[in-house]
């Protein structure tokens, strides 16, 4: 049993369903066949009770931990928290992470071929919701033979999925960990999403989403969308620390319109980099899914949405400098859950990193996650997977034994 | 605030079932007032020492409210269910009669509106358990008389001008307060430093610390 290590080399896997009977979407449209790409780390225990589903954010993928190739420079997006001896300890838990419906990292999305035409869906791909993403995850969990997850955990859009699981499928999980998220997307968040989408629409290369066979992609539009996104992931304080008013590669102002300030070239670099790894149409679909997210829509209030989910345990986390999903969104959620009688642990973690903090405050997060999960393991009497020694340290040998 | 308070006495092991837990004598007095298996809310639960003891030794369903991140992290490490927030936030969300006991330990002198907090505690829980330092203790009285200074009590580290600010009061003041607000006194335990007073005679003179269980009349 290794500690604080990497899960090592991992292999993405695929599940395809809805080949005969199409997958029903919240919009009323149908989709089929549907492919979900996923990765798993650690081992399922004999009674299949140690599974944790990790849900990713807007630009994430199923690749949450480890490496695809031995020489890969960057590990999976939440490698800091997933692995042997880490917060989501793969010596104890069977960790699952899948790419969302509508995404561009292998799960069915607008860049995949439409079986009706054989050409990429583009804007013919049906609009999907967080609810649809979670139902697709449900099919994956069925496929893996798991009745009930120990926990669903995720930050940002991943947190919305974690909340959706808790509110709509309380019988299929014991606990949920929504991090830096909200129970309903606010008008400000919708507005920021829309600026990103408008940047993509305005790029002539977008061509109403039909660009897959053309030589050009709407990279300029997607890059601007990503730049806006990046601003919202930082805080004024973290920008001040990271860049200040420093100039990139000159000493004096050039009095010209090129990227002079460090913050400008950082955003440009991030925007450009993003176009190499993300599909513009997926950006539209996934941001749209977030905009529709409102757990109070059906029931009239967030508390009512969790009325049947009071038996779950919740670990809700927000970050003091996060202005994209400010602490009061989490506090509102915590109030609603408390009123519903749920077991809620909540902390507004002190951090200057803004929304990005949920990936950066590893030390504090590890303390919180491992403490919370350890309590779950004990209260749910979760057995360790076979082949792993029990967590209880072996007894110190007595003197006679040692001498013998 | 409990975390900032100097313990009134070195902790002694609690000799109840389960593994021995080191608990301060005033916290142990509170624990003695909590029925086993009941529902408990600990307001300002600090590092969670009392709540952990209650959960493990008395099998209570425990919840805590704590303001500091440091305290919160310690509580989560102990496997407790704790919310960050101030007392008002901690109380407002709970429906009426959600708990059997609501605990407020060594925090009363710091409250701006103790009547409101105690009323809320007795809305959320059927009984309130409070502990506080007693400025009626004979040494406090002597210090006031001889030195002419506001006495420093054993349970509070802060001096009169340091934040958070406290308001001195005595066991007699508190009894008047309860009478005035129709809070009935169910149980009372008095400590002289870590030692429990066996008789209630001259309690306001002899006690350094008082622990009360209250209910609405």
mmCIF file of N, CA and C in Angstrom, chain A residues 315 331 334-336 338-351 364 367-372 375 378, chain B residues 56 61-64 66-70 72-73 76-85 89-90 93-95 98:
data_model
loop_
_atom_site.group_PDB
_atom_site.id
_atom_site.type_symbol
_atom_site.label_atom_id
_atom_site.label_comp_id
_atom_site.label_asym_id
_atom_site.label_seq_id
_atom_site.Cartn_x
_atom_site.Cartn_y
_atom_site.Cartn_z
ATOM 1 N N UNK A 315 -20.813 17.746 2.738
ATOM 2 C CA UNK A 315 -19.657 18.599 3.040
ATOM 3 C C UNK A 315 -19.679 19.711 2.001
ATOM 4 N N UNK A 331 -23.725 29.356 1.444
ATOM 5 C CA UNK A 331 -24.409 29.543 2.731
ATOM 6 C C UNK A 331 -25.917 29.370 2.576
ATOM 7 N N UNK A 334 -26.464 25.743 2.469
ATOM 8 C CA UNK A 334 -26.288 25.168 3.805
ATOM 9 C C UNK A 334 -27.513 25.457 4.674
ATOM 10 N N UNK A 335 -28.043 26.673 4.582
ATOM 11 C CA UNK A 335 -29.253 27.018 5.334
ATOM 12 C C UNK A 335 -30.415 26.133 4.930
ATOM 13 N N UNK A 336 -30.553 25.940 3.612
ATOM 14 C CA UNK A 336 -31.655 25.115 3.111
ATOM 15 C C UNK A 336 -31.506 23.675 3.595
ATOM 16 N N UNK A 338 -29.837 22.638 6.211
ATOM 17 C CA UNK A 338 -30.026 22.614 7.664
ATOM 18 C C UNK A 338 -31.509 22.618 8.002
ATOM 19 N N UNK A 339 -32.247 23.475 7.308
ATOM 20 C CA UNK A 339 -33.696 23.547 7.539
ATOM 21 C C UNK A 339 -34.362 22.216 7.205
ATOM 22 N N UNK A 340 -33.806 21.512 6.206
ATOM 23 C CA UNK A 340 -34.363 20.209 5.825
ATOM 24 C C UNK A 340 -33.961 19.112 6.828
ATOM 25 N N UNK A 341 -33.062 19.445 7.749
ATOM 26 C CA UNK A 341 -32.663 18.476 8.776
ATOM 27 C C UNK A 341 -31.471 17.632 8.391
ATOM 28 N N UNK A 342 -30.743 18.041 7.356
ATOM 29 C CA UNK A 342 -29.619 17.229 6.892
ATOM 30 C C UNK A 342 -28.382 17.443 7.763
ATOM 31 N N UNK A 343 -27.479 16.489 7.663
ATOM 32 C CA UNK A 343 -26.191 16.535 8.367
ATOM 33 C C UNK A 343 -25.208 17.281 7.454
ATOM 34 N N UNK A 344 -24.944 18.545 7.778
ATOM 35 C CA UNK A 344 -24.122 19.391 6.901
ATOM 36 C C UNK A 344 -22.867 19.858 7.620
ATOM 37 N N UNK A 345 -21.745 19.671 6.975
ATOM 38 C CA UNK A 345 -20.516 20.308 7.433
ATOM 39 C C UNK A 345 -20.187 21.387 6.408
ATOM 40 N N UNK A 346 -19.929 22.594 6.892
ATOM 41 C CA UNK A 346 -19.664 23.694 5.959
ATOM 42 C C UNK A 346 -18.481 24.522 6.418
ATOM 43 N N UNK A 347 -17.617 24.849 5.476
ATOM 44 C CA UNK A 347 -16.527 25.791 5.771
ATOM 45 C C UNK A 347 -16.307 26.720 4.586
ATOM 46 N N UNK A 348 -16.202 28.006 4.897
ATOM 47 C CA UNK A 348 -15.804 29.004 3.907
ATOM 48 C C UNK A 348 -14.287 29.138 4.053
ATOM 49 N N UNK A 349 -13.556 28.455 3.194
ATOM 50 C CA UNK A 349 -12.100 28.352 3.353
ATOM 51 C C UNK A 349 -11.435 29.690 3.016
ATOM 52 N N UNK A 350 -10.571 30.119 3.932
ATOM 53 C CA UNK A 350 -9.825 31.362 3.728
ATOM 54 C C UNK A 350 -8.840 31.161 2.576
ATOM 55 N N UNK A 351 -9.000 31.924 1.498
ATOM 56 C CA UNK A 351 -8.095 31.776 0.358
ATOM 57 C C UNK A 351 -8.103 33.036 -0.482
ATOM 58 N N UNK A 364 -5.613 22.362 2.914
ATOM 59 C CA UNK A 364 -6.860 22.507 3.673
ATOM 60 C C UNK A 364 -7.909 21.525 3.177
ATOM 61 N N UNK A 367 -7.349 17.989 4.413
ATOM 62 C CA UNK A 367 -7.784 17.803 5.802
ATOM 63 C C UNK A 367 -9.294 17.611 5.876
ATOM 64 N N UNK A 368 -10.012 18.472 5.148
ATOM 65 C CA UNK A 368 -11.472 18.433 5.209
ATOM 66 C C UNK A 368 -12.022 17.165 4.574
ATOM 67 N N UNK A 369 -11.539 16.869 3.364
ATOM 68 C CA UNK A 369 -12.059 15.720 2.630
ATOM 69 C C UNK A 369 -11.748 14.421 3.365
ATOM 70 N N UNK A 370 -10.503 14.279 3.839
ATOM 71 C CA UNK A 370 -10.178 12.999 4.467
ATOM 72 C C UNK A 370 -10.895 12.834 5.805
ATOM 73 N N UNK A 371 -11.061 13.922 6.561
ATOM 74 C CA UNK A 371 -11.815 13.835 7.816
ATOM 75 C C UNK A 371 -13.259 13.435 7.577
ATOM 76 N N UNK A 372 -13.865 14.069 6.582
ATOM 77 C CA UNK A 372 -15.269 13.792 6.249
ATOM 78 C C UNK A 372 -15.427 12.356 5.738
ATOM 79 N N UNK A 375 -15.127 9.657 8.444
ATOM 80 C CA UNK A 375 -16.368 9.520 9.213
ATOM 81 C C UNK A 375 -17.380 8.674 8.437
ATOM 82 N N UNK A 378 -16.542 5.022 8.572
ATOM 83 C CA UNK A 378 -16.906 4.404 9.847
ATOM 84 C C UNK A 378 -18.408 4.269 10.024
ATOM 85 N N UNK B 56 -19.039 10.132 21.333
ATOM 86 C CA UNK B 56 -18.465 8.809 21.571
ATOM 87 C C UNK B 56 -18.851 8.197 22.913
ATOM 88 N N UNK B 61 -26.532 12.534 19.004
ATOM 89 C CA UNK B 61 -26.487 12.997 17.627
ATOM 90 C C UNK B 61 -26.006 14.450 17.751
ATOM 91 N N UNK B 62 -24.755 14.692 17.422
ATOM 92 C CA UNK B 62 -24.161 15.998 17.703
ATOM 93 C C UNK B 62 -23.954 16.858 16.480
ATOM 94 N N UNK B 63 -24.237 18.155 16.640
ATOM 95 C CA UNK B 63 -23.938 19.144 15.592
ATOM 96 C C UNK B 63 -23.219 20.297 16.269
ATOM 97 N N UNK B 64 -22.332 20.941 15.510
ATOM 98 C CA UNK B 64 -21.621 22.072 16.086
ATOM 99 C C UNK B 64 -21.669 23.290 15.176
ATOM 100 N N UNK B 66 -19.155 26.709 14.622
ATOM 101 C CA UNK B 66 -17.879 27.278 15.035
ATOM 102 C C UNK B 66 -17.473 28.362 14.037
ATOM 103 N N UNK B 67 -16.892 29.433 14.571
ATOM 104 C CA UNK B 67 -16.543 30.556 13.714
ATOM 105 C C UNK B 67 -15.166 30.409 13.068
ATOM 106 N N UNK B 68 -14.197 29.873 13.794
ATOM 107 C CA UNK B 68 -12.825 29.875 13.286
ATOM 108 C C UNK B 68 -12.538 28.687 12.368
ATOM 109 N N UNK B 69 -11.713 28.953 11.347
ATOM 110 C CA UNK B 69 -11.319 27.887 10.423
ATOM 111 C C UNK B 69 -10.499 26.828 11.153
ATOM 112 N N UNK B 70 -9.647 27.303 12.053
ATOM 113 C CA UNK B 70 -8.799 26.405 12.832
ATOM 114 C C UNK B 70 -9.649 25.404 13.629
ATOM 115 N N UNK B 72 -12.790 24.664 13.028
ATOM 116 C CA UNK B 72 -13.533 23.847 12.060
ATOM 117 C C UNK B 72 -12.717 22.650 11.604
ATOM 118 N N UNK B 73 -11.451 22.929 11.237
ATOM 119 C CA UNK B 73 -10.591 21.846 10.737
ATOM 120 C C UNK B 73 -10.376 20.780 11.809
ATOM 121 N N UNK B 76 -13.592 18.679 12.008
ATOM 122 C CA UNK B 76 -13.745 17.740 10.888
ATOM 123 C C UNK B 76 -12.784 16.569 11.073
ATOM 124 N N UNK B 77 -11.591 16.876 11.543
ATOM 125 C CA UNK B 77 -10.615 15.818 11.808
ATOM 126 C C UNK B 77 -11.144 14.834 12.858
ATOM 127 N N UNK B 78 -11.904 15.355 13.822
ATOM 128 C CA UNK B 78 -12.496 14.490 14.844
ATOM 129 C C UNK B 78 -13.726 13.747 14.333
ATOM 130 N N UNK B 79 -14.088 14.015 13.063
ATOM 131 C CA UNK B 79 -15.234 13.320 12.494
ATOM 132 C C UNK B 79 -16.569 13.896 12.958
ATOM 133 N N UNK B 80 -16.594 15.212 13.234
ATOM 134 C CA UNK B 80 -17.829 15.838 13.703
ATOM 135 C C UNK B 80 -18.543 16.572 12.572
ATOM 136 N N UNK B 81 -19.833 16.768 12.758
ATOM 137 C CA UNK B 81 -20.618 17.514 11.786
ATOM 138 C C UNK B 81 -20.733 18.956 12.285
ATOM 139 N N UNK B 82 -19.977 19.842 11.665
ATOM 140 C CA UNK B 82 -19.876 21.211 12.170
ATOM 141 C C UNK B 82 -20.040 22.216 11.037
ATOM 142 N N UNK B 83 -20.769 23.272 11.328
ATOM 143 C CA UNK B 83 -20.971 24.347 10.347
ATOM 144 C C UNK B 83 -20.203 25.564 10.777
ATOM 145 N N UNK B 84 -19.604 26.235 9.800
ATOM 146 C CA UNK B 84 -18.976 27.499 10.131
ATOM 147 C C UNK B 84 -20.051 28.584 10.164
ATOM 148 N N UNK B 85 -19.938 29.461 11.136
ATOM 149 C CA UNK B 85 -20.885 30.556 11.210
ATOM 150 C C UNK B 85 -20.873 31.184 12.584
ATOM 151 N N UNK B 89 -26.301 32.965 12.922
ATOM 152 C CA UNK B 89 -26.417 32.123 11.721
ATOM 153 C C UNK B 89 -26.633 30.674 12.113
ATOM 154 N N UNK B 90 -25.874 30.262 13.137
ATOM 155 C CA UNK B 90 -25.928 28.871 13.558
ATOM 156 C C UNK B 90 -27.301 28.465 14.048
ATOM 157 N N UNK B 93 -31.208 28.844 11.165
ATOM 158 C CA UNK B 93 -31.664 27.880 10.159
ATOM 159 C C UNK B 93 -32.394 26.675 10.739
ATOM 160 N N UNK B 94 -32.205 26.421 12.039
ATOM 161 C CA UNK B 94 -32.793 25.203 12.587
ATOM 162 C C UNK B 94 -34.274 25.381 12.896
ATOM 163 N N UNK B 95 -35.075 24.414 12.500
ATOM 164 C CA UNK B 95 -36.503 24.457 12.847
ATOM 165 C C UNK B 95 -36.681 24.366 14.370
ATOM 166 N N UNK B 98 -35.478 21.263 17.197
ATOM 167 C CA UNK B 98 -34.635 20.331 16.446
ATOM 168 C C UNK B 98 -33.715 19.543 17.366
#
